Amino acid sequence: MEVLAKRLGFSETERGGILSHFIAGGQLTAAGVANAVTSYSQTVADPDRANTLDGLAVHAMTLV
């Protein structure tokens, strides 16, 4: 997740949140990573940043 966060420009807060959603989701697959990104984005207060994160979900899946 650390390498993925660096490649996609996630902040430390975002990285931690996405990791938490990934673990909680229980899908330890590439699709689980994409799901964690979109799940986490729903908790982000800034709608523009949430939209950006949603847009990065599939890219995150292809990187893992």
PDB file of C-alpha atoms in Angstrom, residues 17-58:
ATOM      1  CA  GLY A  17      -7.672   5.193   5.467  1.00  0.00           C
ATOM      2  CA  ILE A  18      -7.509   3.124   2.306  1.00  0.00           C
ATOM      3  CA  LEU A  19      -5.497   0.452   4.099  1.00  0.00           C
ATOM      4  CA  SER A  20      -8.102   0.328   6.872  1.00  0.00           C
ATOM      5  CA  HIS A  21     -10.903  -0.042   4.329  1.00  0.00           C
ATOM      6  CA  PHE A  22      -8.902  -2.715   2.496  1.00  0.00           C
ATOM      7  CA  ILE A  23      -8.451  -4.769   5.654  1.00  0.00           C
ATOM      8  CA  ALA A  24     -12.068  -4.261   6.746  1.00  0.00           C
ATOM      9  CA  GLY A  25     -13.328  -5.259   3.301  1.00  0.00           C
ATOM     10  CA  GLY A  26     -11.736  -8.679   3.587  1.00  0.00           C
ATOM     11  CA  GLN A  27     -11.040  -8.936  -0.147  1.00  0.00           C
ATOM     12  CA  LEU A  28      -7.306  -9.418  -0.343  1.00  0.00           C
ATOM     13  CA  THR A  29      -7.250  -9.049  -4.120  1.00  0.00           C
ATOM     14  CA  ALA A  30      -6.573  -6.322  -6.670  1.00  0.00           C
ATOM     15  CA  ALA A  31     -10.314  -5.703  -6.872  1.00  0.00           C
ATOM     16  CA  GLY A  32     -10.316  -5.377  -3.091  1.00  0.00           C
ATOM     17  CA  VAL A  33      -7.828  -2.528  -3.420  1.00  0.00           C
ATOM     18  CA  ALA A  34     -10.089  -0.718  -5.887  1.00  0.00           C
ATOM     19  CA  ASN A  35     -13.034  -1.296  -3.581  1.00  0.00           C
ATOM     20  CA  ALA A  36     -11.062   0.091  -0.633  1.00  0.00           C
ATOM     21  CA  VAL A  37     -10.221   3.259  -2.572  1.00  0.00           C
ATOM     22  CA  THR A  38     -13.839   3.897  -3.506  1.00  0.00           C
ATOM     23  CA  SER A  39     -15.040   2.967  -0.033  1.00  0.00           C
ATOM     24  CA  TYR A  40     -12.579   5.374   1.556  1.00  0.00           C
ATOM     25  CA  SER A  41     -13.488   8.131  -0.916  1.00  0.00           C
ATOM     26  CA  GLN A  42     -17.011   8.125   0.510  1.00  0.00           C
ATOM     27  CA  THR A  43     -15.576   9.357   3.817  1.00  0.00           C
ATOM     28  CA  VAL A  44     -13.679  12.292   2.281  1.00  0.00           C
ATOM     29  CA  ALA A  45     -15.287  15.677   2.966  1.00  0.00           C
ATOM     30  CA  ASP A  46     -13.911  17.389  -0.161  1.00  0.00           C
ATOM     31  CA  PRO A  47     -16.085  16.261  -3.096  1.00  0.00           C
ATOM     32  CA  ASP A  48     -13.392  17.080  -5.657  1.00  0.00           C
ATOM     33  CA  ARG A  49     -10.829  14.926  -3.859  1.00  0.00           C
ATOM     34  CA  ALA A  50     -13.379  12.139  -3.386  1.00  0.00           C
ATOM     35  CA  ASN A  51     -14.059  12.210  -7.130  1.00  0.00           C
ATOM     36  CA  THR A  52     -10.331  12.097  -7.872  1.00  0.00           C
ATOM     37  CA  LEU A  53      -9.905   9.088  -5.598  1.00  0.00           C
ATOM     38  CA  ASP A  54     -12.801   7.304  -7.319  1.00  0.00           C
ATOM     39  CA  GLY A  55     -11.094   7.937 -10.629  1.00  0.00           C
ATOM     40  CA  LEU A  56      -7.873   6.372  -9.347  1.00  0.00           C
ATOM     41  CA  ALA A  57      -9.496   3.161  -8.109  1.00  0.00           C
ATOM     42  CA  VAL A  58      -9.167   1.192 -11.338  1.00  0.00           C
TER      43      VAL A  58
END
